[in-house]
Short mmCIF file of N, CA and C in Angstrom, two decimals:
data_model
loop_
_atom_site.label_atom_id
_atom_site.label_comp_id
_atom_site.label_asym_id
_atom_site.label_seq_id
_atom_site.Cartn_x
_atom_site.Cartn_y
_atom_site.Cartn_z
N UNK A 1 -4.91 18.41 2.58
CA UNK A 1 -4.85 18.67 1.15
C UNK A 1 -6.28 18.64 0.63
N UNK A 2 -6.55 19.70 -0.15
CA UNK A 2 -7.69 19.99 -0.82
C UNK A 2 -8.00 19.60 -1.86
N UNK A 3 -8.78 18.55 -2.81
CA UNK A 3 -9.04 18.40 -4.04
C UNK A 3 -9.97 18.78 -4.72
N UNK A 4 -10.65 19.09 -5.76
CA UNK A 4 -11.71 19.34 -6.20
C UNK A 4 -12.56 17.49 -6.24
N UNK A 5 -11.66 16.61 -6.64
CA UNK A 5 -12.73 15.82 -7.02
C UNK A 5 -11.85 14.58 -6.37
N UNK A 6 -12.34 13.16 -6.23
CA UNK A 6 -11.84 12.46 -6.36
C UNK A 6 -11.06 11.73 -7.36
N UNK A 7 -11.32 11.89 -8.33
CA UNK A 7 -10.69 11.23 -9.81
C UNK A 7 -9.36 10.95 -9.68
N UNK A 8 -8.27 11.14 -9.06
CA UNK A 8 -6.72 11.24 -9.12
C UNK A 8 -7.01 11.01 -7.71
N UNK A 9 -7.70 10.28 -6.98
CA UNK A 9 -7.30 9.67 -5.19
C UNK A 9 -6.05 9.36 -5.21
N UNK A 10 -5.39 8.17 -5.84
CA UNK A 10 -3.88 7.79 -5.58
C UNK A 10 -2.78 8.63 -5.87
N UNK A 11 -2.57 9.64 -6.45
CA UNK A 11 -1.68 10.73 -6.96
C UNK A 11 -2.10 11.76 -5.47
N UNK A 12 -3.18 11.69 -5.20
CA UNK A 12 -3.14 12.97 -4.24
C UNK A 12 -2.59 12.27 -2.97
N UNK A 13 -3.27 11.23 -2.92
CA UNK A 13 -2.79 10.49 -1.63
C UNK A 13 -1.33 10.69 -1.69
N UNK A 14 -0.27 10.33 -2.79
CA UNK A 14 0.93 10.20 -2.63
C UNK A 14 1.53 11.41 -2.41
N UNK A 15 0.55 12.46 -2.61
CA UNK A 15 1.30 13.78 -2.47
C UNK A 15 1.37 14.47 -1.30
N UNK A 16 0.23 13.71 -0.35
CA UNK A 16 -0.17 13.81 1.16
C UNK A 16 1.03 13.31 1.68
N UNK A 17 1.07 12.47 1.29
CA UNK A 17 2.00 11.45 1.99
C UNK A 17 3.72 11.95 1.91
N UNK A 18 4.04 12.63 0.29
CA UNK A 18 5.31 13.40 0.42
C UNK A 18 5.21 14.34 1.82
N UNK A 19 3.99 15.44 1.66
CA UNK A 19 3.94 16.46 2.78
C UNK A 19 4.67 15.85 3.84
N UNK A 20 3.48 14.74 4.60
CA UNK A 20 3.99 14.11 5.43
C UNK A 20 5.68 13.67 5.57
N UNK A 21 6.14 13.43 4.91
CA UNK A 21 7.16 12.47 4.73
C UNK A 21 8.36 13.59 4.96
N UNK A 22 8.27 14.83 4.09
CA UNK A 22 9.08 15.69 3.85
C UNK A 22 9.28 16.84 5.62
N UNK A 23 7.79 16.79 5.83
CA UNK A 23 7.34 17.53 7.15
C UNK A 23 8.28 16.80 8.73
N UNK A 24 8.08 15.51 8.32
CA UNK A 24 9.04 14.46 9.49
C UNK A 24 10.23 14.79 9.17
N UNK A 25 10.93 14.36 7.86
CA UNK A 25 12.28 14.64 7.70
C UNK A 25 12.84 16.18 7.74
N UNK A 26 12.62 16.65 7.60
CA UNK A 26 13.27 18.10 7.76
C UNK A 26 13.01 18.68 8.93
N UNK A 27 11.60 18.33 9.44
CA UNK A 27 11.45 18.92 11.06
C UNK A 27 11.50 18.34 12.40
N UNK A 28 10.96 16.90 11.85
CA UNK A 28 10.84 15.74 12.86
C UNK A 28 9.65 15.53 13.52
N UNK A 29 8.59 16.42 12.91
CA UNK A 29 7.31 16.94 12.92
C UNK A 29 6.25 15.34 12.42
N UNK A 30 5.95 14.65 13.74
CA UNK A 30 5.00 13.57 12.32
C UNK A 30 3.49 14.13 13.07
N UNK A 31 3.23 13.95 11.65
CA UNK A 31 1.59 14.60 11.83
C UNK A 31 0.70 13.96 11.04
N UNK A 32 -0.71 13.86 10.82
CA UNK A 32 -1.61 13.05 10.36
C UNK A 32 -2.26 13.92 9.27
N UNK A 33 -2.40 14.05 8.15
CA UNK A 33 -2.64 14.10 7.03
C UNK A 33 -4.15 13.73 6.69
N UNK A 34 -4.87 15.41 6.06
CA UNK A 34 -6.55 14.44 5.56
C UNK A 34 -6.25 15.49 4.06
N UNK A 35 -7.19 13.78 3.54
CA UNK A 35 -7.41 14.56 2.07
C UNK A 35 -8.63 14.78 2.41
N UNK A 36 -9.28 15.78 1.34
CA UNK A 36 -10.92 16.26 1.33
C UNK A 36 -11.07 16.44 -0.34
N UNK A 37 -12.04 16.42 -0.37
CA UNK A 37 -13.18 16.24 -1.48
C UNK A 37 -14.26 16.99 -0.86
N UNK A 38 -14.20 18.38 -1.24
CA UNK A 38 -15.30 18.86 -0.30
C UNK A 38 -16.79 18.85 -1.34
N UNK A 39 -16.49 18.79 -2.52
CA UNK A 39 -17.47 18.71 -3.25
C UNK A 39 -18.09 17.66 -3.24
N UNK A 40 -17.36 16.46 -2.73
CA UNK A 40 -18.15 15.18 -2.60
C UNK A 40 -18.42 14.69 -0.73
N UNK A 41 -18.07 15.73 -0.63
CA UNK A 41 -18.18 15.75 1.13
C UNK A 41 -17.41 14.43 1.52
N UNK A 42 -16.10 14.28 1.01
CA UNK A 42 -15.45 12.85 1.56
C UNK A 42 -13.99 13.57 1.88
N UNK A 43 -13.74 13.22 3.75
CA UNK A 43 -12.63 13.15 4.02
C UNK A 43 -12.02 11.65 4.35
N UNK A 44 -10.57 11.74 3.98
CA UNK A 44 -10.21 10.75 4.06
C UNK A 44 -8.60 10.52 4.76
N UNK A 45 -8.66 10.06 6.06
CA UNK A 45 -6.97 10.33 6.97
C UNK A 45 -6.15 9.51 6.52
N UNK A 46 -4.85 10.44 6.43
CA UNK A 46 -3.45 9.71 5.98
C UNK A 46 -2.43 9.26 6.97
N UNK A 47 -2.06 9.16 7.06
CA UNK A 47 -0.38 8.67 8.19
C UNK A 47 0.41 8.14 7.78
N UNK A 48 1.64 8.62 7.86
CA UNK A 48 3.02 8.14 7.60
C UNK A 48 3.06 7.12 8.25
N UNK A 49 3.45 5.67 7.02
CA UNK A 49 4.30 4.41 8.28
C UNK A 49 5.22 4.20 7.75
N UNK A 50 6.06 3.21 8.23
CA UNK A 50 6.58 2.89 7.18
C UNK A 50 6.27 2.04 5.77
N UNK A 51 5.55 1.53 6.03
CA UNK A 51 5.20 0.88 4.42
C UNK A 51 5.14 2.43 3.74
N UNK A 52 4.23 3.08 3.81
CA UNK A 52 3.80 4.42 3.27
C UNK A 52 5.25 5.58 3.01
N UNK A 53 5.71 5.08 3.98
CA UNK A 53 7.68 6.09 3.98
C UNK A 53 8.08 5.28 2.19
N UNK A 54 8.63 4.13 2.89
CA UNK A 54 8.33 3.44 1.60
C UNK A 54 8.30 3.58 0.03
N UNK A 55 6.76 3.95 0.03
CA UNK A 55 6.15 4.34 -1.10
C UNK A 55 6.54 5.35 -1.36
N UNK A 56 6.77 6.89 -1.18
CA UNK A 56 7.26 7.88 -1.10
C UNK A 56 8.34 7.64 -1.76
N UNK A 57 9.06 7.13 -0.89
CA UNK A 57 11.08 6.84 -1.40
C UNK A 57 11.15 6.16 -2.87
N UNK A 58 9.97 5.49 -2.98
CA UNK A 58 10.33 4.47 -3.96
C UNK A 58 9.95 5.99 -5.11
N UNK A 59 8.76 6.79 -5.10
CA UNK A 59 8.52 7.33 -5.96
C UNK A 59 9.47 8.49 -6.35
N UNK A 60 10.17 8.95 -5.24
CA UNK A 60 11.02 9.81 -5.20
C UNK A 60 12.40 9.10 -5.93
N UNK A 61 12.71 8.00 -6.11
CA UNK A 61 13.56 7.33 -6.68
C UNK A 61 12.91 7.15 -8.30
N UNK A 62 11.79 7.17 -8.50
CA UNK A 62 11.48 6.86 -9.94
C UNK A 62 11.97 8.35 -10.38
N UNK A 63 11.60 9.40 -10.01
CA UNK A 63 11.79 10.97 -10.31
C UNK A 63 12.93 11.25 -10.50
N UNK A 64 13.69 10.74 -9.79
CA UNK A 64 15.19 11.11 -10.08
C UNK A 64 15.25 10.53 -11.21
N UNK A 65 15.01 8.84 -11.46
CA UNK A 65 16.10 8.35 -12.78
C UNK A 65 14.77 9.08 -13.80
N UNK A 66 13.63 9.89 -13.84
CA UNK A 66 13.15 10.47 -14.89
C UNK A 66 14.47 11.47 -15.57
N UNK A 67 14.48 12.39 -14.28
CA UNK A 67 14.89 13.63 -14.18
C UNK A 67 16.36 14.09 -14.80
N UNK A 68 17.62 12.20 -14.42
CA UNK A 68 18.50 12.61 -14.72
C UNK A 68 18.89 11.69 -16.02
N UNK A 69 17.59 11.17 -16.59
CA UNK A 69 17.85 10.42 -18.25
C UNK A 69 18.77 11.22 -18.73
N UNK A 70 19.14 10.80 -19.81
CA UNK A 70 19.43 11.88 -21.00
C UNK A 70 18.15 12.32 -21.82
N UNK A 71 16.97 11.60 -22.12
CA UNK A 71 16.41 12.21 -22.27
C UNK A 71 14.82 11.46 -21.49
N UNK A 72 13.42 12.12 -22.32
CA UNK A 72 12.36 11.90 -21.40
C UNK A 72 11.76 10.76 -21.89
N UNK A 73 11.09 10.48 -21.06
CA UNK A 73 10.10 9.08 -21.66
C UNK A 73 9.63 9.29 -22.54
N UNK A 74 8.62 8.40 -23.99
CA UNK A 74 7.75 8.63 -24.74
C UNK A 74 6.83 9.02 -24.41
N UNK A 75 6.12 9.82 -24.85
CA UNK A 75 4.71 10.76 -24.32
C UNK A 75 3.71 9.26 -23.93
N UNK A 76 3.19 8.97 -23.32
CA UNK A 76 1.69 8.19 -23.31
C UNK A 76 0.53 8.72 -22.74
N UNK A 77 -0.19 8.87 -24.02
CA UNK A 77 -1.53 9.37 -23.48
C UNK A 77 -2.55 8.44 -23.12
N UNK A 78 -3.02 9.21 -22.09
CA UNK A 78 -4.18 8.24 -21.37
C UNK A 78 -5.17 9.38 -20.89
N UNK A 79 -6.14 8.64 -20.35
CA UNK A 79 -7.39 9.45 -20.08
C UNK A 79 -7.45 10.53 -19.62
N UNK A 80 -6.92 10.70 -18.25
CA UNK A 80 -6.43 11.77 -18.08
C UNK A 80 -5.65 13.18 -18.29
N UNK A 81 -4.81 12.80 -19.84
CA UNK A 81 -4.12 14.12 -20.35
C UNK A 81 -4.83 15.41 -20.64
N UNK A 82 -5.82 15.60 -21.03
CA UNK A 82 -7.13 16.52 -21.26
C UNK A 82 -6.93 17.56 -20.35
N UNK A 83 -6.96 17.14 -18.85
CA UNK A 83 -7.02 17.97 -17.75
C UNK A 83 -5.80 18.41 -17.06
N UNK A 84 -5.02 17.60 -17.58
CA UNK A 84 -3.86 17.59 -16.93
C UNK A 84 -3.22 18.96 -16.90
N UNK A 85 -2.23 19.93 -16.25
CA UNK A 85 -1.73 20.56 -16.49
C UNK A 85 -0.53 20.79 -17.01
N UNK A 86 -0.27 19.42 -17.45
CA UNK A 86 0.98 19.60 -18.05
C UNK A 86 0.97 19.26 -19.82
N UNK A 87 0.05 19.15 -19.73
CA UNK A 87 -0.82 18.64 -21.22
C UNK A 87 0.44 18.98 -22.14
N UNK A 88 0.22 20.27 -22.32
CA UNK A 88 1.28 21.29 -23.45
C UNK A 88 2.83 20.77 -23.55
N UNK A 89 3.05 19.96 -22.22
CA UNK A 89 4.82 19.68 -22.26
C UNK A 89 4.56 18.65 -23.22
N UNK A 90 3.81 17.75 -22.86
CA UNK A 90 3.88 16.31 -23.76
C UNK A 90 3.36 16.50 -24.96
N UNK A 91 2.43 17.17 -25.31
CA UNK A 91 2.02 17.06 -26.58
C UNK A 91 2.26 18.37 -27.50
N UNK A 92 3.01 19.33 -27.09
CA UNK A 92 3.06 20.19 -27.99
C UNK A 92 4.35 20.02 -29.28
N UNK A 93 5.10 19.19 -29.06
CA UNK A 93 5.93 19.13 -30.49
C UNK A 93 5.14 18.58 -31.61
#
């Protein structure tokens, strides 16, 4: 997985880690995972364990009870909304 920057390490990591996670379960495929930062010339290796399976499940469990509320959380902005790409969902009413 490719990033532009480091700023969001733990969000990308977790998203490495779905790949991973999703790549084992559906194929049976386990494979080792690098994030990069090529602009900061930093790679950094991932691997599925289980603690890390884990983490995944647990987040994949927060998504669902987002997903099947009745409705969505309160917007909270934080530093990051600026860049975000989802900016417009949360703040456009």
């Amino acid at each position: 997985e490719v990033k532009p920057s480091s700023s969001m390490t733990e969000p990308a990591r977790l998203q490495l880690l779905f790949y991973l996670w999703y790549l084992d379960r559906v194929t049976g495929v386990e494979k080792t995972g690098v994030l990069a930062h090529p602009t900061e010339k930093r790679r950094e290796t991932t691997e599925l364990t289980p603690e890390t399976s884990a983490e995944v499940e647990s987040a994949i469990r927060g998504i669902r009870e987002v997903v099947t509320a009745d409705s969505p959380p309160p917007a909270e902005e934080k530093s990051v909304c600026d860049s975000c790409a989802y900016h417009d969902f949360c703040w456009s009413c």
